[in-house]
Structure formats: structure tokens, C-alpha cells
Amino acid sequence: MPHILSFELLGTPSIKVDGETKIFSFSKINALLYYMVINKRISRDEIAGILWPSKDEKSAKKNLRNTIYQANRAMGGEFIVSPNKTILTFNCDVTVESDTYRFEEDAYTHLEEYRDEFLKGFYLKDSDLFDAWLAKMRNLYEHQFIECCYQKVAEDISFHAVADVEKNIRKLIAIDEFDERNYQLLMRFYIENHRNGKAIETYYELAEILKVELGIEPGEETKQLYQETLKIANQKHGDLRKKRAYHFYDRANEVERLELNLANLKQKKPFQSVLVKGDLGVGKSALCQLVLENIQYSYECLKVTCYKAEQKHFLRPWRELLQQLMLLLQKDNLAEIDQWEQTFSRQFPFFKELKAQSMSESVAPAELNFLAQSISEALQQLGKKRPLIIFIENLQWMDQGSIKLLTSVLLHNPHSDIIFIMTLQTGYRKEIYDFIASVRHYEKIITLDLSPFKDFEVRAFCEKQLPDYSFQTTTLDFIARESEGIPLYINEYLKQLQESNTLEVLTPKMNDELSLQFVNLTALESELVDFISFFQKVAPMSLLTQLADAKKIEIYTALDNLNKQGLVKENVYLDEVCFSFNHKKMKQYIYAQQSAMKLRVIHEKIAILLEQKLNEVTEDSELLAAIGYHYRHAHQELKSLDYELSHHQAFLRIQHELFPIYHQEHLSSQETVRKAEPSELEKFKEIGTRLKEIEGQYAEDSTYQLLLVKFLYLEGRYLINCGDYNQGLENIQRVIVKAKDFHLTTYLLRGYRQMIYYYIQTDNATDMAHYIDLAMDVAISANNNESIGILLRLKGLYHLMIGDLDQAESLFQESITIFNIANRFDEKYNSNIAAAYDYLAEIQRLRSNYQQSIKLQQKAINLCKDNNLMTSLAIFYVDMGITLYAKKDYDQAEIYFLKANELFEVTASLWKRVQLNAYLSLIYLFKQDYEKVAFYIKKTISYQNQLANPRDSGLVYFSKALIKEKCLANQIENSQLGDLVTEDLSYYVAKAVENLSQYRDRYELQVLNETFHLKMN
């Protein structure tokens, strides 16, 4: 079979041999191959001179021979050949493909082949001749692309085939980002397709590039297109879409709405003032500044910024506005300046050069109305000259008197030449919302809500801001996670990457911006903010009232104020009112301000308070984790590890215990089925490392040894459950040894039981019996009825495994009796009773008493369903499905298998998965749905490889034998299925018989005998 040599040269180059990418040891090999694929036949002298211009002819040819040898060796054959001593070409037995061939043949049809410039990023050191050839080819292909691209764009637009238009114009822009014709083409396309926001965004993109790179503005033709866009958008203003369109960078929809009102201001058409709302750093001011800087007509702008520190300074923002207003009135030589000064000086003494006087702290409504009217008249005078824009930043910090005055000015502003642009940080102030409600009711303003970027928008934003930076996925994930989509933080992280290629969680600018959010808090508010920062997720109100030194009503009021200021948010978690910061950066900032001593003291205090709650709700997994977290930050490592391990223990009981024991008070919430987190093993490793680090300090401490045993047991169970038997068993053996040494009966029994479970999984009855005997001796000595009940069931299973059905049945009944007696006081053993019924059902199935088996199985299922024992329920669904399959009730069997599959999809246990998928493949084989057969047999094989149970292997071979037989008998043509059963039929039959249990798999062996005994003889 001939080799295929493939080249991708239009863009970042790559070379593949038979689909496998080849990386060569030095760039001269690449250069040789690139030159050959373009020129097909080349002269040895020519290429030697190009690649080694500084060498003499003999050395250059020697280097060329070596390069050819290295190239052929790396590609795995004689790809480059020399028909004679002077010519090089590719071997005629090799199929050579290249995107350049397809592009040269028909560039119009294969336009997508041109991904970027020819050999993008490739550079050959010290070879001017190769550089000249490279520049020539780049120009050739680029010119060809541009010509065909313009042609295709024009034709696509004329035929309304717009799918590729935007992409192709963007490619033209990428080739020359200063060519306005391409931007004009894109803007026209957007206008014609009623995407005015995108047209405005494109204009801003061009304007920014020209301003930053060349210091110029867009040309007149581009500006006219821009004005045309605004005109069209204005015509459609009445039915603007309320839903925000997808824009990750320039917020074109918001820009468009702001632009429309500014355009109408100029054209004396109806408009509204604009209030831009959003969280700190979301880009409110940047958006407004961007639009204001690109206004295409002459205007005056009065700007004032409100400060939190001056929130109680009466009419302070209006002082600054009126100072600017008076300067404009004087500059334009408008009449009656003295009258304005006299009017304004009643509330603003600085107009009379009386700066030392303090302002009045209140004003009568009549005076306020008079002042508003006077200001409105002054603004009207200025507006007659040119449009007037009043830009107010941080409206949330404006004092109450200024808000009243602003409301009055806006409501009594009938003029078509004054517009207010305002920014408002998310939060709650009654005065602000009253203002918004009042002026919006009379259609004086519109509000634009800026949301943080979504994760994919953050990634796109980063790549657009730093197009030449090679972002790692982990870097983008960090920025998206830490910034929470806030542009201020994203830009700070990008700045760090540019300057030092590092990422600090908090930068000085972030600290400065965040510090402003927490000025002027009361002592109690500051204290509560500190306390909230100590909590990992949310701070329960019940704990905050115990931590803060104040009355409950005062604490409630302070929390409400913090909520209204947009600093914290209120949520209900586990039926309790809790508080957390609005953004994680706020939490990080406040927490970083705490002293080392305070961190220890408060974390310990919180841990103690949480321990008191634990007495009310035993073994709450999340609560255990929280206590461990606080003790760790209080530098109490043993206590921290104890609670963290208890958290893992509670979690593993839910996720990995087939038949767990639960107290009645937890039955309502015990088995919320979910998968173990992928990081679970990493958490175990971290705890193991921490235990190792403190071993020298605590090696003789009994508490430490108990923690070590607990850790080894939990990690061992987890590893065995995940199929890592070697490491898991090593852990459990260490548990048994240490439990004996330190007389830890509970963990000794747990260790023995884990070994028993392992031998059940590996179908090793002999070793299982050994550990049952050892465990039973310990359980009887300790008078541990719970363990005795479990061990009786396990001993029954042993007898089931060796074919002693009568003895097994007796032991299962005895186990049920013990647990039923215990359940009179606390129904925590339902799962264990159900497990015994499940094994009794299996015994009846082995005896072919299918109806009796189904009744017993239903008992097991009902016990689990009634008590929400989902992990065990999945097992029983599988076993019910097997019984129904043996009864040949395939439709009902399918229903139970699919029920089990739903539960298995969200659990970590591998138990019974082989049986489930093997039988599903057989059901769909019966139903002739061969795609599903292939799907489930693949899943069966993947789980088989993770387990060491020979019965599972036997079942896989059993199902493969039946599938193979069906393929041969019915001549099924399904390549996917055929690839899964490539061995001879006799092989699968023999392997099935070898691995299946002669006692527990009687049904499967009987099917094999009935189906294949004639063929086997």
C-alpha cells in the first residue's frame, strides 16, 4: 500500500505521513520538503545553494545528502529520490497531497484552504534566498486569495448565500488591518442584514486601530457608513430587541442604544437620557467614554464623579457641575452672568469667592424647584449653541439633596439639546431607585444593564486583547474563574501576563478599587464583613449573630445595609439564611487584611460553633468538611485532618458502600446520588502528604495513629472501588496490622470486611472464608451484633459461591432475623435486609423458580425505594433484570436494566456494570438493534478491564459468543460489531466456560450448552 505524504502550507505548516504528523529534528528538513512540494522537481545545486548559502559547494551538497537521509529516515521510507545526480523529486510510489495544490487548481472553490499566510511562523536562519522565495510565494497566494475572496464575497451577497461572508471578510481584514475598504465591506454586509450593532462595533474596531497605531481617524466614506447605520437604527428604534445579543467584547447592542440617543440629540429628534448599570469593574465608564470619544459632531460635555467618601456632603456634585457650567457661560459670552451667579450663590457660596463658608445642609422644596429651574434655564442657553452632554459617574454615591435636584432638572427638562449619561453600580439605595422610577415613568431615561462576561466570552476577550500571546487552557480557566467575567479584573490579569507572565490573585489596582467599596462602613458593618470573609462558601446568619458583639436586631440591620450597598448578598442554604460577598475578589481582599492572630482565633471560634451544630445533625458530610476547613486555618492540624477524613468517610459511605447502614434521621437525605469528583483521589493524596509532614511531631500520639488508620482505610476502599487493587489492598493490610497493634476493634472489623468484599469481587471463595472467620471471632468477642448480622450474610454468600444453596439460604434468613430485631429501634439496616433478600432471590433464580425470585427481588427493591437507598437500588435493578431475562421477558428486563443504567451514570461504583451492559447488549441482539449491541458491548469491555472478577470476564465472553453466533448465522453486516468479535466462535465459548462460575452462573452455562453443544462436539 503506497504511502500518503500530506502538506498543509497555507497557515501554520504541518507535514503528515499516512495521517501521522511528523516533527523533524531541524528546520532545514522542513525547508527542503516545503520547497520540493511547491516546485515538484528541483536541482540539487539550486537547493543546496538556497539552504546553505554560506557554505562551499562541496559542504553544501554534503549537508544536502545528510538532510535527505534524515528526512527519509524520519518519514519511514524512500520519500525523496534522485532520478539522476542532479535532480530531486518525490518517489512516484508516494501520493503527495497539499492544500496549495487544491488552492492553485481552483482558488475560488477551495477558498477555505487559505487559513493564513503561506508557511506562517516558519523561519529559516541565514538564508536570504529562501526568505526571498518565501516572500514571493506568500505574495502570490495572498494576492490570489484576495482576488478570489472579493469575488466570492460579492457573489455570496448577491445570491444571499451569507454563511461564509463574514468569515471571508474577516480574513481580508486580517491580511491588512489598516485597509478601510474591508471594514466598509463588512459594515455594508451588516447593514444589509439588519445587524446595525455589529456595524457600529466594526466602526469602533477600526477607529481604535487607526487611533492607536496611526493616530488618525477613519475616512469620510467610513464615517458616512457609520452615520447611515445610526440613521437606520434610529428608524427601527421603536422595536429594538430587548434581549441582549451575543457580543463578547464591544457590547455592540448597548453601544447602539447609547449612540441612537446621542444621534437624536444632534438631530433634534426625541431621545432619552441613559443610565448604564452594572457591577464594579464591568465596564460602565469605559463604555460611555468609548461612545463619547467617537461622537462625530461638536458638543459640550460637563462631567462629574461622585465619591463614596462625599456621599453625605450636601449638593457636592452640583457644585462641580455648576463651576463647569459658569465657565462655559462666560466663554460663550452669554448674557445675565450676574443673575446666574446670584441665583447659584444662595446654595453655593463659592460663586462669591466665599470658599471658606460651609454649605447649607438642607433646602426647602420651593428653593430646590427654583434652583432646578435656574439650572435648566442656564443649560438651555448653552444648548442653543451646541448639544450639551452631562456625564455623571457613580450615581450610587450621590447625596440625597443632589438626587432630588437631579430628579427635578430631568423632569423639567423639555429641551431637545441636553442629555444626561450616568453610570450606576449595582446595589440598593431607596433614593436612587425612587429617582429611577420617577424619571423612567415619564420616559426621561433608559437603563442599560451590563452583565459580566460568560466564560467563553472571557476567553474570546483575552485572545482579542492579546492576539500574539500563546494562552494555555489553564491560564484562561484561571482568568475566567478568578475574574468572574469582570473586565476590570480580566484586564489586570492580562497586564500581569504581558509584564511578567505571572498571575497574582490580587493586584495593587484591584486592591485600590476594592478598598473604595468598603470605606465609611460602621464599626459593626466592618466587623461583619470581616467575619463573612472567614467562611469558605457562605456565612450562616446564626453564626454571625454568635460571632458579632452586638444585639441581633443591630446585626440584622447592618447586614441589610451591606446588602443594599451591593457588598454582600443574601441566600438560603440548607434552609438557613446565609451571606456571602457579591464577588470573590471582595472576599479575597477583606480576608487578606486580617492579621495572623485574628485568623487563628476566629477560625477556631467558628469551628467550635460548627461542632455544636454537628451534635444536632450527626455525620453531615458538608458540615464535617467545613469544620475541617476552619480547624486547618486555625493551625490545629490533627483536628482538621480528623474532620476532613470524617467528611470523606461520610461521602464514601454514600457513594461506595453497596449496602450502607444509616440512622433513621438521615434517611430523607442520605443518598443524593452523584458521581465522586475526579479530584477525590487528589484530596486523598493531599491528606496523605499532610499526615506524612506531621509524622515526626505526632508519631507517638494515639490520635495521630487513629487518623492514619482511618486514612489508610478510606483511601484503600476508594482505590479498590476504582479498580486499583494492588495499592488498595496494601492500604487495607496496613489497617489490619495497625488496628491490631493499637486495639482498634472497629477498624479491625472494617479492614477484615474490606478484604472479604475484595474476594467477593474477585470470586475467591477460599480466601473470603478465611477473613469471614477472623472477622466473626472479633465481632463475637466485641459483642458487635451489627457486624455479626453483616458477617452472617457474607457467610451465606460464601456458601452460595461454593454451591451450597441450602446452607446459604439458612444464613441469609438468620441475617434478616438479626437485622429485623435491630430495626425495631432504628430502621437503619434496611439496606442489609434488602441485600439478603437479593441473594435469596438469586438462589430461587438458580433453582429456576423465577416467580419466587421476582417476589423476593421486589422486596429488596421496595426496601431501597422506600428509604432512598439509591446505590443499593441500582444493584437490585440489575439482578431483577437478569431474572426477567432468564424468564425470557426481554421488554421488562430492558426496563429494569435502563433504570439501573440511569443510577450508574451518576455513581462511581464499578460493581455490576459488566452484567448490566452485557445483558443490555444481548437484549438488543434479540431486538436486532446492532448499533446498540456494539455500544453496550464496548462499555462492557471497558469495565471488564477495570475489574479482576473472572465471572465478569466469563460474562463478556458469553455475550460475545452469542453475538458471534448471530453474526455468522444471520450474516450481519455491521463493521463496528464485527470489529468487536474478531476471534473464532470456539474461542469465545471456551473462555466463557473457563471463567463462568459453575454454581452462580448456571443459567449462562446452560444457554451455552443448549446453543453450542452440537458445534462443540
Short mmCIF file of N, CA and C in Angstrom, two decimals, residues 299-364:
data_model
loop_
_atom_site.label_atom_id
_atom_site.label_comp_id
_atom_site.label_asym_id
_atom_site.label_seq_id
_atom_site.Cartn_x
_atom_site.Cartn_y
_atom_site.Cartn_z
N TYR A 299 -19.82 69.18 20.39
CA TYR A 299 -20.69 69.18 21.56
C TYR A 299 -19.91 69.65 22.78
N GLU A 300 -20.63 69.99 23.83
CA GLU A 300 -20.02 70.32 25.11
C GLU A 300 -20.36 69.21 26.10
N CYS A 301 -19.40 68.90 26.97
CA CYS A 301 -19.61 67.84 27.95
C CYS A 301 -19.23 68.33 29.35
N LEU A 302 -20.17 68.25 30.26
CA LEU A 302 -19.91 68.52 31.67
C LEU A 302 -19.79 67.18 32.38
N LYS A 303 -18.73 66.99 33.11
CA LYS A 303 -18.52 65.69 33.74
C LYS A 303 -18.29 65.86 35.24
N VAL A 304 -18.91 64.96 36.01
CA VAL A 304 -18.69 64.97 37.45
C VAL A 304 -18.68 63.53 37.94
N THR A 305 -17.82 63.26 38.91
CA THR A 305 -17.73 61.94 39.52
C THR A 305 -18.15 62.03 40.98
N CYS A 306 -19.06 61.16 41.39
CA CYS A 306 -19.49 61.12 42.79
C CYS A 306 -18.59 60.15 43.56
N TYR A 307 -18.27 60.52 44.79
CA TYR A 307 -17.37 59.70 45.60
C TYR A 307 -18.08 59.21 46.85
N LYS A 308 -17.77 57.99 47.24
CA LYS A 308 -18.43 57.41 48.41
C LYS A 308 -18.12 58.22 49.66
N ALA A 309 -16.89 58.72 49.75
CA ALA A 309 -16.48 59.48 50.93
C ALA A 309 -17.26 60.80 51.05
N GLU A 310 -17.83 61.27 49.94
CA GLU A 310 -18.56 62.55 49.95
C GLU A 310 -20.07 62.35 49.85
N GLN A 311 -20.52 61.13 50.13
CA GLN A 311 -21.93 60.81 49.95
C GLN A 311 -22.84 61.65 50.85
N LYS A 312 -22.30 62.11 51.97
CA LYS A 312 -23.11 62.91 52.89
C LYS A 312 -22.82 64.41 52.77
N HIS A 313 -22.02 64.79 51.77
CA HIS A 313 -21.72 66.21 51.54
C HIS A 313 -22.83 66.80 50.67
N PHE A 314 -23.58 67.71 51.23
CA PHE A 314 -24.78 68.22 50.59
C PHE A 314 -24.48 68.92 49.27
N LEU A 315 -25.11 68.46 48.17
CA LEU A 315 -25.03 69.06 46.85
C LEU A 315 -23.60 69.19 46.29
N ARG A 316 -22.68 68.35 46.78
CA ARG A 316 -21.29 68.44 46.31
C ARG A 316 -21.17 68.22 44.79
N PRO A 317 -21.81 67.22 44.21
CA PRO A 317 -21.66 67.05 42.75
C PRO A 317 -22.15 68.26 41.96
N TRP A 318 -23.22 68.91 42.45
CA TRP A 318 -23.74 70.07 41.71
C TRP A 318 -22.79 71.27 41.81
N ARG A 319 -22.04 71.37 42.87
CA ARG A 319 -21.01 72.43 42.94
C ARG A 319 -20.07 72.31 41.76
N GLU A 320 -19.59 71.08 41.55
CA GLU A 320 -18.63 70.88 40.45
C GLU A 320 -19.29 71.11 39.09
N LEU A 321 -20.51 70.64 38.92
CA LEU A 321 -21.21 70.84 37.65
C LEU A 321 -21.41 72.32 37.36
N LEU A 322 -21.82 73.06 38.38
CA LEU A 322 -22.11 74.48 38.17
C LEU A 322 -20.84 75.29 37.96
N GLN A 323 -19.74 74.87 38.55
CA GLN A 323 -18.46 75.53 38.25
C GLN A 323 -18.17 75.43 36.76
N GLN A 324 -18.32 74.20 36.22
CA GLN A 324 -18.08 73.99 34.79
C GLN A 324 -19.10 74.75 33.95
N LEU A 325 -20.34 74.80 34.43
CA LEU A 325 -21.41 75.49 33.70
C LEU A 325 -21.12 76.99 33.60
N MET A 326 -20.67 77.58 34.70
CA MET A 326 -20.37 79.01 34.70
C MET A 326 -19.22 79.34 33.77
N LEU A 327 -18.22 78.46 33.73
CA LEU A 327 -17.10 78.69 32.81
C LEU A 327 -17.56 78.70 31.36
N LEU A 328 -18.47 77.78 31.03
CA LEU A 328 -18.98 77.73 29.66
C LEU A 328 -19.82 78.97 29.34
N LEU A 329 -20.63 79.40 30.31
CA LEU A 329 -21.45 80.60 30.09
C LEU A 329 -20.57 81.81 29.84
N GLN A 330 -19.47 81.93 30.62
CA GLN A 330 -18.54 83.05 30.44
C GLN A 330 -17.81 82.95 29.10
N LYS A 331 -17.40 81.74 28.74
CA LYS A 331 -16.67 81.53 27.49
C LYS A 331 -17.52 81.92 26.28
N ASP A 332 -18.81 81.61 26.37
CA ASP A 332 -19.69 81.92 25.24
C ASP A 332 -20.31 83.31 25.31
N ASN A 333 -19.87 84.10 26.32
CA ASN A 333 -20.36 85.47 26.47
C ASN A 333 -21.89 85.55 26.51
N LEU A 334 -22.48 84.61 27.20
CA LEU A 334 -23.93 84.62 27.32
C LEU A 334 -24.36 85.66 28.34
N ALA A 335 -25.52 86.24 28.14
CA ALA A 335 -26.00 87.34 28.98
C ALA A 335 -26.37 86.87 30.38
N GLU A 336 -26.49 87.85 31.25
CA GLU A 336 -27.02 87.64 32.58
C GLU A 336 -26.18 86.72 33.44
N ILE A 337 -24.86 86.83 33.31
CA ILE A 337 -23.96 86.01 34.14
C ILE A 337 -24.17 86.36 35.62
N ASP A 338 -24.34 87.65 35.88
CA ASP A 338 -24.52 88.06 37.28
C ASP A 338 -25.76 87.43 37.89
N GLN A 339 -26.79 87.33 37.07
CA GLN A 339 -28.03 86.74 37.57
C GLN A 339 -27.84 85.28 37.93
N TRP A 340 -27.10 84.55 37.04
CA TRP A 340 -26.81 83.14 37.34
C TRP A 340 -26.02 83.04 38.64
N GLU A 341 -25.00 83.90 38.79
CA GLU A 341 -24.16 83.83 39.98
C GLU A 341 -24.98 84.12 41.25
N GLN A 342 -25.82 85.10 41.13
CA GLN A 342 -26.65 85.45 42.30
C GLN A 342 -27.57 84.29 42.68
N THR A 343 -28.13 83.65 41.67
CA THR A 343 -29.05 82.54 41.93
C THR A 343 -28.32 81.36 42.55
N PHE A 344 -27.20 81.02 41.94
CA PHE A 344 -26.48 79.83 42.40
C PHE A 344 -25.80 80.05 43.75
N SER A 345 -25.41 81.27 44.03
CA SER A 345 -24.65 81.51 45.27
C SER A 345 -25.49 81.32 46.51
N ARG A 346 -26.82 81.29 46.36
CA ARG A 346 -27.65 81.04 47.53
C ARG A 346 -27.31 79.69 48.18
N GLN A 347 -27.02 78.69 47.34
CA GLN A 347 -26.65 77.39 47.87
C GLN A 347 -25.17 77.08 47.68
N PHE A 348 -24.50 77.88 46.81
CA PHE A 348 -23.09 77.61 46.51
C PHE A 348 -22.28 78.88 46.75
N PRO A 349 -21.81 79.10 47.96
CA PRO A 349 -21.11 80.34 48.30
C PRO A 349 -19.85 80.59 47.48
N PHE A 350 -19.29 79.56 46.86
CA PHE A 350 -18.02 79.77 46.15
C PHE A 350 -18.19 80.74 44.98
N PHE A 351 -19.45 80.94 44.52
CA PHE A 351 -19.65 81.87 43.41
C PHE A 351 -19.35 83.30 43.83
N LYS A 352 -19.30 83.54 45.13
CA LYS A 352 -18.96 84.88 45.62
C LYS A 352 -17.57 84.89 46.25
N GLU A 353 -16.76 83.88 45.85
CA GLU A 353 -15.41 83.77 46.40
C GLU A 353 -15.43 83.53 47.90
N LEU A 354 -16.49 82.89 48.41
CA LEU A 354 -16.60 82.60 49.84
C LEU A 354 -16.36 81.12 50.08
N LYS A 355 -15.22 80.62 49.65
CA LYS A 355 -14.96 79.19 49.71
C LYS A 355 -14.87 78.66 51.13
N ALA A 356 -14.59 79.53 52.07
CA ALA A 356 -14.43 79.06 53.45
C ALA A 356 -15.78 78.79 54.11
N GLN A 357 -16.85 79.33 53.55
CA GLN A 357 -18.15 79.12 54.17
C GLN A 357 -18.66 77.71 53.89
N SER A 358 -19.39 77.18 54.83
CA SER A 358 -19.97 75.85 54.63
C SER A 358 -21.32 75.99 53.96
N MET A 359 -21.69 74.96 53.21
CA MET A 359 -22.96 74.99 52.51
C MET A 359 -24.10 74.64 53.45
N SER A 360 -25.27 75.11 53.10
CA SER A 360 -26.47 74.73 53.85
C SER A 360 -26.71 73.24 53.66
N GLU A 361 -27.11 72.57 54.73
CA GLU A 361 -27.30 71.13 54.68
C GLU A 361 -28.70 70.74 54.25
N SER A 362 -29.55 71.71 54.03
CA SER A 362 -30.90 71.40 53.57
C SER A 362 -31.43 72.57 52.75
N VAL A 363 -32.47 72.29 52.02
CA VAL A 363 -33.06 73.34 51.20
C VAL A 363 -34.56 73.05 51.11
N ALA A 364 -35.35 74.11 51.21
CA ALA A 364 -36.81 73.95 51.14
C ALA A 364 -37.21 73.52 49.74
#
